[in-house]
């Protein structure tokens, strides 16, 4: 049911990515992401490469030094997986900054041992500011 060389399904790959993410292991995270990863957040394009993913995760770790993602449930469907999760973290900035406490889910696709598509769904403005891409008109 998997086309990964080692037989891992999308579920196995995402769980390994989640473990690497919680360990802040960028090398392991990058090894599990396809260079041309396509990711959406609530139906909008957010990440279009492994480099974009690493940059978003770096921002997240800096904004929430104690960030963690807890896996609540996974559904394994071979090269596709669905995961329900909860992200938590205390902001690095001072009083009044938003605490991260977001429940959501991800729908994923993996090929050749790497995540090629990720679609995240959640309701949380604190996370939007970190993972959402900066609009081109703002960049100049």
Tab-separated table of N, CA and C in Angstrom:
chain	number	residue	atom	x	y	z
A	1	UNK	N	0.808	-1.195	0.000
A	1	UNK	CA	0.000	0.000	0.000
A	1	UNK	C	0.851	1.260	0.000
A	2	UNK	N	2.150	1.113	-0.024
A	2	UNK	CA	3.071	2.243	-0.021
A	2	UNK	C	4.052	2.089	-1.159
A	3	UNK	N	4.465	3.229	-1.721
A	3	UNK	CA	5.494	3.149	-2.753
A	3	UNK	C	6.837	3.641	-2.216
A	4	UNK	N	6.926	3.860	-0.905
A	4	UNK	CA	8.193	4.246	-0.305
A	4	UNK	C	9.153	3.064	-0.387
A	5	UNK	N	10.431	3.327	-0.658
A	5	UNK	CA	11.404	2.244	-0.785
A	5	UNK	C	11.434	1.324	0.437
A	6	UNK	N	11.186	1.865	1.613
A	6	UNK	CA	11.233	1.048	2.827
A	6	UNK	C	9.843	0.595	3.272
A	7	UNK	N	8.816	0.844	2.457
A	7	UNK	CA	7.466	0.389	2.766
A	7	UNK	C	6.684	1.281	3.707
A	8	UNK	N	7.265	2.421	4.114
A	8	UNK	CA	6.549	3.318	5.023
A	8	UNK	C	5.377	3.966	4.309
A	9	UNK	N	4.274	4.096	5.013
A	9	UNK	CA	3.102	4.784	4.480
A	9	UNK	C	3.195	6.272	4.806
A	10	UNK	N	2.279	7.059	4.250
A	10	UNK	CA	2.218	8.493	4.547
A	10	UNK	C	2.066	8.724	6.045
A	11	UNK	N	1.306	7.867	6.682
A	11	UNK	CA	1.113	7.972	8.130
A	11	UNK	C	2.442	7.813	8.866
A	12	UNK	N	3.217	6.786	8.524
A	12	UNK	CA	4.517	6.565	9.163
A	12	UNK	C	5.447	7.757	8.941
A	13	UNK	N	5.435	8.276	7.734
A	13	UNK	CA	6.320	9.397	7.388
A	13	UNK	C	5.919	10.640	8.167
A	14	UNK	N	4.607	10.920	8.234
A	14	UNK	CA	4.149	12.102	8.975
A	14	UNK	C	4.439	11.968	10.457
A	15	UNK	N	4.247	10.784	11.029
A	15	UNK	CA	4.555	10.592	12.450
A	15	UNK	C	6.046	10.796	12.714
A	16	UNK	N	6.897	10.343	11.803
A	16	UNK	CA	8.340	10.570	11.941
A	16	UNK	C	8.647	12.064	11.833
A	17	UNK	N	7.962	12.747	10.909
A	17	UNK	CA	8.137	14.199	10.782
A	17	UNK	C	7.703	14.885	12.078
A	18	UNK	N	6.575	14.482	12.621
A	18	UNK	CA	6.083	15.094	13.855
A	18	UNK	C	7.080	14.889	14.995
A	19	UNK	N	7.652	13.683	15.099
A	19	UNK	CA	8.667	13.428	16.127
A	19	UNK	C	9.878	14.338	15.926
A	20	UNK	N	10.315	14.479	14.683
A	20	UNK	CA	11.463	15.348	14.383
A	20	UNK	C	11.120	16.804	14.692
A	21	UNK	N	9.904	17.205	14.367
A	21	UNK	CA	9.456	18.574	14.652
A	21	UNK	C	9.497	18.842	16.154
A	22	UNK	N	8.952	17.939	16.941
A	22	UNK	CA	8.955	18.131	18.392
A	22	UNK	C	10.357	18.108	18.971
A	23	UNK	N	11.288	17.442	18.294
A	23	UNK	CA	12.688	17.391	18.733
A	23	UNK	C	13.516	18.546	18.165
A	24	UNK	N	12.908	19.380	17.319
A	24	UNK	CA	13.605	20.498	16.657
A	24	UNK	C	14.744	19.993	15.779
A	25	UNK	N	14.559	18.843	15.153
A	25	UNK	CA	15.580	18.212	14.327
A	25	UNK	C	15.329	18.580	12.856
A	26	UNK	N	15.875	19.717	12.439
A	26	UNK	CA	15.643	20.220	11.085
A	26	UNK	C	16.140	19.252	10.011
A	27	UNK	N	17.256	18.585	10.260
A	27	UNK	CA	17.785	17.646	9.263
A	27	UNK	C	16.801	16.502	9.036
A	28	UNK	N	16.273	15.946	10.099
A	28	UNK	CA	15.306	14.854	9.960
A	28	UNK	C	14.015	15.350	9.323
A	29	UNK	N	13.569	16.544	9.707
A	29	UNK	CA	12.353	17.106	9.115
A	29	UNK	C	12.532	17.272	7.605
A	30	UNK	N	13.627	17.877	7.203
A	30	UNK	CA	13.889	18.141	5.790
A	30	UNK	C	13.979	16.844	4.991
A	31	UNK	N	14.535	15.812	5.582
A	31	UNK	CA	14.666	14.526	4.888
A	31	UNK	C	13.308	13.886	4.599
A	32	UNK	N	12.275	14.302	5.317
A	32	UNK	CA	10.945	13.717	5.157
A	32	UNK	C	10.007	14.569	4.307
A	33	UNK	N	10.518	15.673	3.775
A	33	UNK	CA	9.711	16.592	2.977
A	33	UNK	C	10.243	16.613	1.551
A	34	UNK	N	9.359	16.470	0.576
A	34	UNK	CA	9.755	16.577	-0.831
A	34	UNK	C	10.207	18.011	-1.119
A	35	UNK	N	11.240	18.182	-1.950
A	35	UNK	CA	11.722	19.536	-2.262
A	35	UNK	C	10.619	20.441	-2.812
A	36	UNK	N	9.657	19.854	-3.516
A	36	UNK	CA	8.578	20.643	-4.118
A	36	UNK	C	7.262	20.480	-3.355
A	37	UNK	N	7.359	20.320	-2.032
A	37	UNK	CA	6.178	20.201	-1.188
A	37	UNK	C	5.153	21.278	-1.526
A	38	UNK	N	3.896	20.879	-1.594
A	38	UNK	CA	2.801	21.826	-1.765
A	38	UNK	C	1.930	21.726	-0.519
A	39	UNK	N	1.777	22.832	0.194
A	39	UNK	CA	0.979	22.827	1.417
A	39	UNK	C	-0.017	23.966	1.402
A	40	UNK	N	-1.188	23.683	1.946
A	40	UNK	CA	-2.221	24.704	2.095
A	40	UNK	C	-2.604	24.799	3.563
A	41	UNK	N	-3.088	25.958	3.927
A	41	UNK	CA	-3.635	26.190	5.254
A	41	UNK	C	-5.047	26.705	5.053
A	42	UNK	N	-5.999	25.939	5.536
A	42	UNK	CA	-7.415	26.288	5.385
A	42	UNK	C	-7.769	26.605	3.940
A	43	UNK	N	-7.212	25.812	3.019
A	43	UNK	CA	-7.541	25.925	1.609
A	43	UNK	C	-6.739	26.946	0.828
A	44	UNK	N	-5.816	27.641	1.470
A	44	UNK	CA	-4.999	28.650	0.778
A	44	UNK	C	-3.546	28.205	0.727
A	45	UNK	N	-2.908	28.446	-0.403
A	45	UNK	CA	-1.499	28.083	-0.565
A	45	UNK	C	-0.670	28.735	0.540
A	46	UNK	N	0.218	27.958	1.153
A	46	UNK	CA	1.029	28.484	2.247
A	46	UNK	C	2.505	28.158	2.094
A	47	UNK	N	2.837	26.966	1.623
A	47	UNK	CA	4.219	26.517	1.520
A	47	UNK	C	4.380	25.842	0.171
A	48	UNK	N	5.466	26.166	-0.537
A	48	UNK	CA	5.653	25.563	-1.856
A	48	UNK	C	7.040	24.961	-2.042
A	49	UNK	N	7.697	24.652	-0.925
A	49	UNK	CA	8.994	23.985	-1.024
A	49	UNK	C	9.417	23.516	0.366
A	50	UNK	N	10.401	22.644	0.388
A	50	UNK	CA	10.957	22.200	1.659
A	50	UNK	C	11.593	23.379	2.399
A	51	UNK	N	12.176	24.314	1.650
A	51	UNK	CA	12.786	25.495	2.269
A	51	UNK	C	11.729	26.362	2.937
A	52	UNK	N	10.574	26.541	2.282
A	52	UNK	CA	9.475	27.301	2.884
A	52	UNK	C	9.015	26.642	4.183
A	53	UNK	N	8.930	25.315	4.171
A	53	UNK	CA	8.511	24.591	5.364
A	53	UNK	C	9.509	24.818	6.493
A	54	UNK	N	10.789	24.707	6.207
A	54	UNK	CA	11.821	24.914	7.228
A	54	UNK	C	11.760	26.336	7.779
A	55	UNK	N	11.540	27.311	6.907
A	55	UNK	CA	11.446	28.709	7.358
A	55	UNK	C	10.227	28.913	8.259
A	56	UNK	N	9.103	28.328	7.900
A	56	UNK	CA	7.896	28.443	8.719
A	56	UNK	C	8.116	27.786	10.082
A	57	UNK	N	8.760	26.629	10.088
A	57	UNK	CA	9.014	25.947	11.354
A	57	UNK	C	10.000	26.735	12.211
A	58	UNK	N	11.003	27.352	11.595
A	58	UNK	CA	11.947	28.176	12.335
A	58	UNK	C	11.224	29.344	13.000
A	59	UNK	N	10.312	29.995	12.268
A	59	UNK	CA	9.517	31.094	12.852
A	59	UNK	C	8.675	30.580	14.014
A	60	UNK	N	8.074	29.416	13.840
A	60	UNK	CA	7.231	28.845	14.887
A	60	UNK	C	8.043	28.554	16.145
A	61	UNK	N	9.217	27.959	16.000
A	61	UNK	CA	10.055	27.624	17.149
A	61	UNK	C	10.543	28.882	17.874
A	62	UNK	N	10.816	29.945	17.121
A	62	UNK	CA	11.248	31.194	17.756
A	62	UNK	C	10.091	31.886	18.465
A	63	UNK	N	8.916	31.844	17.880
A	63	UNK	CA	7.753	32.496	18.485
A	63	UNK	C	7.265	31.742	19.725
A	64	UNK	N	7.412	30.406	19.704
A	64	UNK	CA	6.944	29.545	20.795
A	64	UNK	C	8.048	28.551	21.152
A	65	UNK	N	8.982	28.961	22.006
A	65	UNK	CA	10.138	28.114	22.311
A	65	UNK	C	9.786	26.729	22.867
A	66	UNK	N	8.633	26.610	23.525
A	66	UNK	CA	8.247	25.309	24.078
A	66	UNK	C	7.174	24.624	23.220
A	67	UNK	N	7.085	25.018	21.959
A	67	UNK	CA	6.102	24.462	21.030
A	67	UNK	C	6.138	22.929	21.008
A	68	UNK	N	4.952	22.338	20.944
A	68	UNK	CA	4.807	20.893	20.761
A	68	UNK	C	3.546	20.629	19.957
A	69	UNK	N	3.571	19.540	19.174
A	69	UNK	CA	2.354	19.087	18.501
A	69	UNK	C	2.068	17.673	18.987
A	70	UNK	N	0.910	17.527	19.603
A	70	UNK	CA	0.471	16.239	20.118
A	70	UNK	C	-0.433	15.581	19.083
A	71	UNK	N	-0.169	14.342	18.789
A	71	UNK	CA	-0.984	13.583	17.845
A	71	UNK	C	-2.170	13.002	18.605
A	72	UNK	N	-3.363	13.310	18.126
A	72	UNK	CA	-4.584	12.814	18.756
A	72	UNK	C	-5.080	11.540	18.071
A	73	UNK	N	-4.966	11.498	16.735
A	73	UNK	CA	-5.478	10.367	15.966
A	73	UNK	C	-4.890	10.417	14.567
A	74	UNK	N	-4.640	9.268	13.989
A	74	UNK	CA	-4.200	9.198	12.597
A	74	UNK	C	-5.004	8.140	11.858
A	75	UNK	N	-5.215	8.404	10.600
A	75	UNK	CA	-5.859	7.439	9.719
A	75	UNK	C	-4.880	7.162	8.593
A	76	UNK	N	-4.497	5.917	8.466
A	76	UNK	CA	-3.486	5.506	7.503
A	76	UNK	C	-4.168	4.943	6.258
A	77	UNK	N	-3.907	5.554	5.120
A	77	UNK	CA	-4.482	5.082	3.860
A	77	UNK	C	-3.399	4.959	2.796
A	78	UNK	N	-2.292	4.319	3.156
A	78	UNK	CA	-1.220	4.101	2.196
A	78	UNK	C	-0.460	5.366	1.879
A	79	UNK	N	-0.586	5.848	0.641
A	79	UNK	CA	0.140	7.068	0.274
A	79	UNK	C	-0.582	8.325	0.762
A	80	UNK	N	-1.708	8.156	1.406
A	80	UNK	CA	-2.457	9.269	2.012
A	80	UNK	C	-2.665	8.990	3.492
A	81	UNK	N	-2.739	10.065	4.264
A	81	UNK	CA	-2.994	9.948	5.698
A	81	UNK	C	-3.744	11.185	6.172
A	82	UNK	N	-4.465	11.014	7.241
A	82	UNK	CA	-5.127	12.124	7.910
A	82	UNK	C	-4.715	12.072	9.371
A	83	UNK	N	-4.382	13.220	9.922
A	83	UNK	CA	-3.954	13.290	11.312
A	83	UNK	C	-4.715	14.399	12.025
A	84	UNK	N	-5.200	14.079	13.203
A	84	UNK	CA	-5.823	15.085	14.065
A	84	UNK	C	-4.808	15.379	15.162
A	85	UNK	N	-4.575	16.671	15.427
A	85	UNK	CA	-3.502	17.066	16.322
A	85	UNK	C	-3.890	18.282	17.158
A	86	UNK	N	-3.010	18.588	18.118
A	86	UNK	CA	-3.152	19.793	18.927
A	86	UNK	C	-1.768	20.402	19.084
A	87	UNK	N	-1.647	21.696	18.751
A	87	UNK	CA	-0.392	22.429	18.896
A	87	UNK	C	-0.502	23.334	20.117
A	88	UNK	N	0.553	23.344	20.933
A	88	UNK	CA	0.585	24.218	22.102
A	88	UNK	C	1.938	24.897	22.196
A	89	UNK	N	1.936	26.052	22.825
A	89	UNK	CA	3.190	26.757	23.050
A	89	UNK	C	2.962	28.064	23.792
A	90	UNK	N	3.971	28.451	24.541
A	90	UNK	CA	3.964	29.715	25.261
A	90	UNK	C	4.775	30.717	24.441
A	91	UNK	N	4.235	31.922	24.221
A	91	UNK	CA	4.951	32.878	23.378
A	91	UNK	C	6.260	33.348	23.989
A	92	UNK	N	7.229	33.602	23.119
A	92	UNK	CA	8.527	34.110	23.558
A	92	UNK	C	8.420	35.581	23.966
A	93	UNK	N	7.519	36.324	23.338
A	93	UNK	CA	7.377	37.741	23.646
A	93	UNK	C	6.620	37.931	24.946
A	94	UNK	N	6.578	39.162	25.388
A	94	UNK	CA	6.036	39.512	26.695
A	94	UNK	C	4.545	39.318	26.887
A	95	UNK	N	4.048	39.865	27.997
A	95	UNK	CA	2.645	39.737	28.364
A	95	UNK	C	1.717	40.222	27.247
A	96	UNK	N	0.614	39.540	27.107
A	96	UNK	CA	-0.362	39.921	26.088
A	96	UNK	C	-0.202	39.177	24.784
A	97	UNK	N	0.939	38.545	24.580
A	97	UNK	CA	1.141	37.758	23.360
A	97	UNK	C	0.251	36.518	23.438
A	98	UNK	N	-0.225	36.087	22.294
A	98	UNK	CA	-1.172	34.969	22.244
A	98	UNK	C	-0.500	33.632	22.563
A	99	UNK	N	-1.096	32.900	23.478
A	99	UNK	CA	-0.670	31.536	23.765
A	99	UNK	C	-1.156	30.666	22.609
A	100	UNK	N	-0.344	29.724	22.209
A	100	UNK	CA	-0.716	28.813	21.135
A	100	UNK	C	-1.412	27.598	21.740
A	101	UNK	N	-2.650	27.395	21.357
A	101	UNK	CA	-3.413	26.223	21.782
A	101	UNK	C	-4.454	25.977	20.697
A	102	UNK	N	-4.063	25.202	19.702
A	102	UNK	CA	-4.864	25.022	18.501
A	102	UNK	C	-5.055	23.543	18.211
A	103	UNK	N	-6.296	23.170	17.993
A	103	UNK	CA	-6.600	21.817	17.525
A	103	UNK	C	-6.839	21.908	16.026
A	104	UNK	N	-6.410	20.886	15.300
A	104	UNK	CA	-6.605	20.888	13.856
A	104	UNK	C	-6.375	19.519	13.272
A	105	UNK	N	-6.362	19.494	11.953
A	105	UNK	CA	-6.075	18.231	11.277
A	105	UNK	C	-5.269	18.512	10.013
A	106	UNK	N	-4.579	17.482	9.571
A	106	UNK	CA	-3.786	17.543	8.349
A	106	UNK	C	-4.176	16.372	7.463
A	107	UNK	N	-4.288	16.651	6.182
A	107	UNK	CA	-4.519	15.621	5.172
A	107	UNK	C	-3.259	15.617	4.317
A	108	UNK	N	-2.623	14.454	4.196
A	108	UNK	CA	-1.289	14.374	3.608
A	108	UNK	C	-1.204	13.369	2.484
A	109	UNK	N	-0.202	13.590	1.654
A	109	UNK	CA	0.145	12.616	0.629
A	109	UNK	C	1.665	12.467	0.661
A	110	UNK	N	2.135	11.237	0.516
A	110	UNK	CA	3.577	10.986	0.502
A	110	UNK	C	3.919	10.047	-0.646
A	111	UNK	N	5.107	10.262	-1.197
A	111	UNK	CA	5.637	9.397	-2.256
A	111	UNK	C	7.133	9.277	-2.029
A	112	UNK	N	7.649	8.099	-2.305
A	112	UNK	CA	9.092	7.849	-2.205
A	112	UNK	C	9.671	8.269	-0.852
A	113	UNK	N	8.916	8.057	0.213
A	113	UNK	CA	9.415	8.325	1.556
A	113	UNK	C	9.373	9.771	1.999
A	114	UNK	N	8.697	10.636	1.218
A	114	UNK	CA	8.633	12.063	1.570
A	114	UNK	C	7.216	12.592	1.429
A	115	UNK	N	6.886	13.555	2.256
A	115	UNK	CA	5.585	14.214	2.178
A	115	UNK	C	5.600	15.150	0.974
A	116	UNK	N	4.647	14.962	0.072
A	116	UNK	CA	4.568	15.785	-1.131
A	116	UNK	C	3.450	16.822	-1.062
A	117	UNK	N	2.411	16.526	-0.291
A	117	UNK	CA	1.291	17.455	-0.107
A	117	UNK	C	0.884	17.440	1.357
A	118	UNK	N	0.519	18.612	1.860
A	118	UNK	CA	0.005	18.717	3.224
A	118	UNK	C	-1.070	19.794	3.231
A	119	UNK	N	-2.223	19.441	3.729
A	119	UNK	CA	-3.340	20.381	3.819
A	119	UNK	C	-3.745	20.464	5.283
A	120	UNK	N	-3.467	21.626	5.902
A	120	UNK	CA	-3.753	21.824	7.318
A	120	UNK	C	-5.050	22.604	7.467
A	121	UNK	N	-5.857	22.174	8.436
A	121	UNK	CA	-7.123	22.843	8.722
A	121	UNK	C	-7.187	23.102	10.219
A	122	UNK	N	-7.385	24.376	10.591
A	122	UNK	CA	-7.484	24.761	11.999
A	122	UNK	C	-8.075	26.159	12.072
A	123	UNK	N	-8.409	26.572	13.288
A	123	UNK	CA	-8.895	27.914	13.542
A	123	UNK	C	-7.971	28.525	14.583
A	124	UNK	N	-7.097	29.418	14.162
A	124	UNK	CA	-6.164	30.004	15.113
A	124	UNK	C	-5.341	31.115	14.510
A	125	UNK	N	-5.639	32.350	14.895
A	125	UNK	CA	-4.934	33.508	14.351
A	125	UNK	C	-3.457	33.512	14.743
A	126	UNK	N	-3.123	33.019	15.925
A	126	UNK	CA	-1.723	33.033	16.369
A	126	UNK	C	-0.842	32.244	15.405
A	127	UNK	N	-1.315	31.118	14.962
A	127	UNK	CA	-0.538	30.298	14.039
A	127	UNK	C	-0.550	30.872	12.630
A	128	UNK	N	-1.642	31.486	12.221
A	128	UNK	CA	-1.731	32.071	10.878
A	128	UNK	C	-0.616	33.066	10.621
A	129	UNK	N	-0.311	33.875	11.602
A	129	UNK	CA	0.709	34.903	11.436
A	129	UNK	C	2.089	34.303	11.199
A	130	UNK	N	2.294	33.054	11.605
A	130	UNK	CA	3.599	32.423	11.480
A	130	UNK	C	3.710	31.610	10.189
A	131	UNK	N	2.710	30.805	9.866
A	131	UNK	CA	2.834	29.914	8.709
A	131	UNK	C	2.349	30.522	7.412
A	132	UNK	N	1.519	31.562	7.476
A	132	UNK	CA	0.997	32.168	6.247
A	132	UNK	C	2.129	32.888	5.527
A	133	UNK	N	2.198	32.746	4.214
A	133	UNK	CA	3.244	33.443	3.465
A	133	UNK	C	2.996	34.941	3.444
A	134	UNK	N	4.062	35.687	3.318
A	134	UNK	CA	3.945	37.143	3.194
A	134	UNK	C	3.513	37.452	1.767
A	135	UNK	N	2.402	38.221	1.590
A	135	UNK	CA	1.941	38.540	0.237
A	135	UNK	C	3.022	39.252	-0.569
A	136	UNK	N	3.091	38.955	-1.859
A	136	UNK	CA	4.108	39.530	-2.734
A	136	UNK	C	4.089	41.054	-2.722
A	137	UNK	N	2.887	41.650	-2.630
A	137	UNK	CA	2.812	43.119	-2.622
A	137	UNK	C	3.448	43.736	-1.395
A	138	UNK	N	3.516	42.991	-0.288
A	138	UNK	CA	4.174	43.486	0.912
A	138	UNK	C	5.679	43.423	0.753
A	139	UNK	N	6.156	42.401	0.057
A	139	UNK	CA	7.585	42.241	-0.141
A	139	UNK	C	8.163	43.295	-1.076
A	140	UNK	N	7.309	43.870	-1.895
A	140	UNK	CA	7.766	44.908	-2.812
A	140	UNK	C	8.049	44.366	-4.115
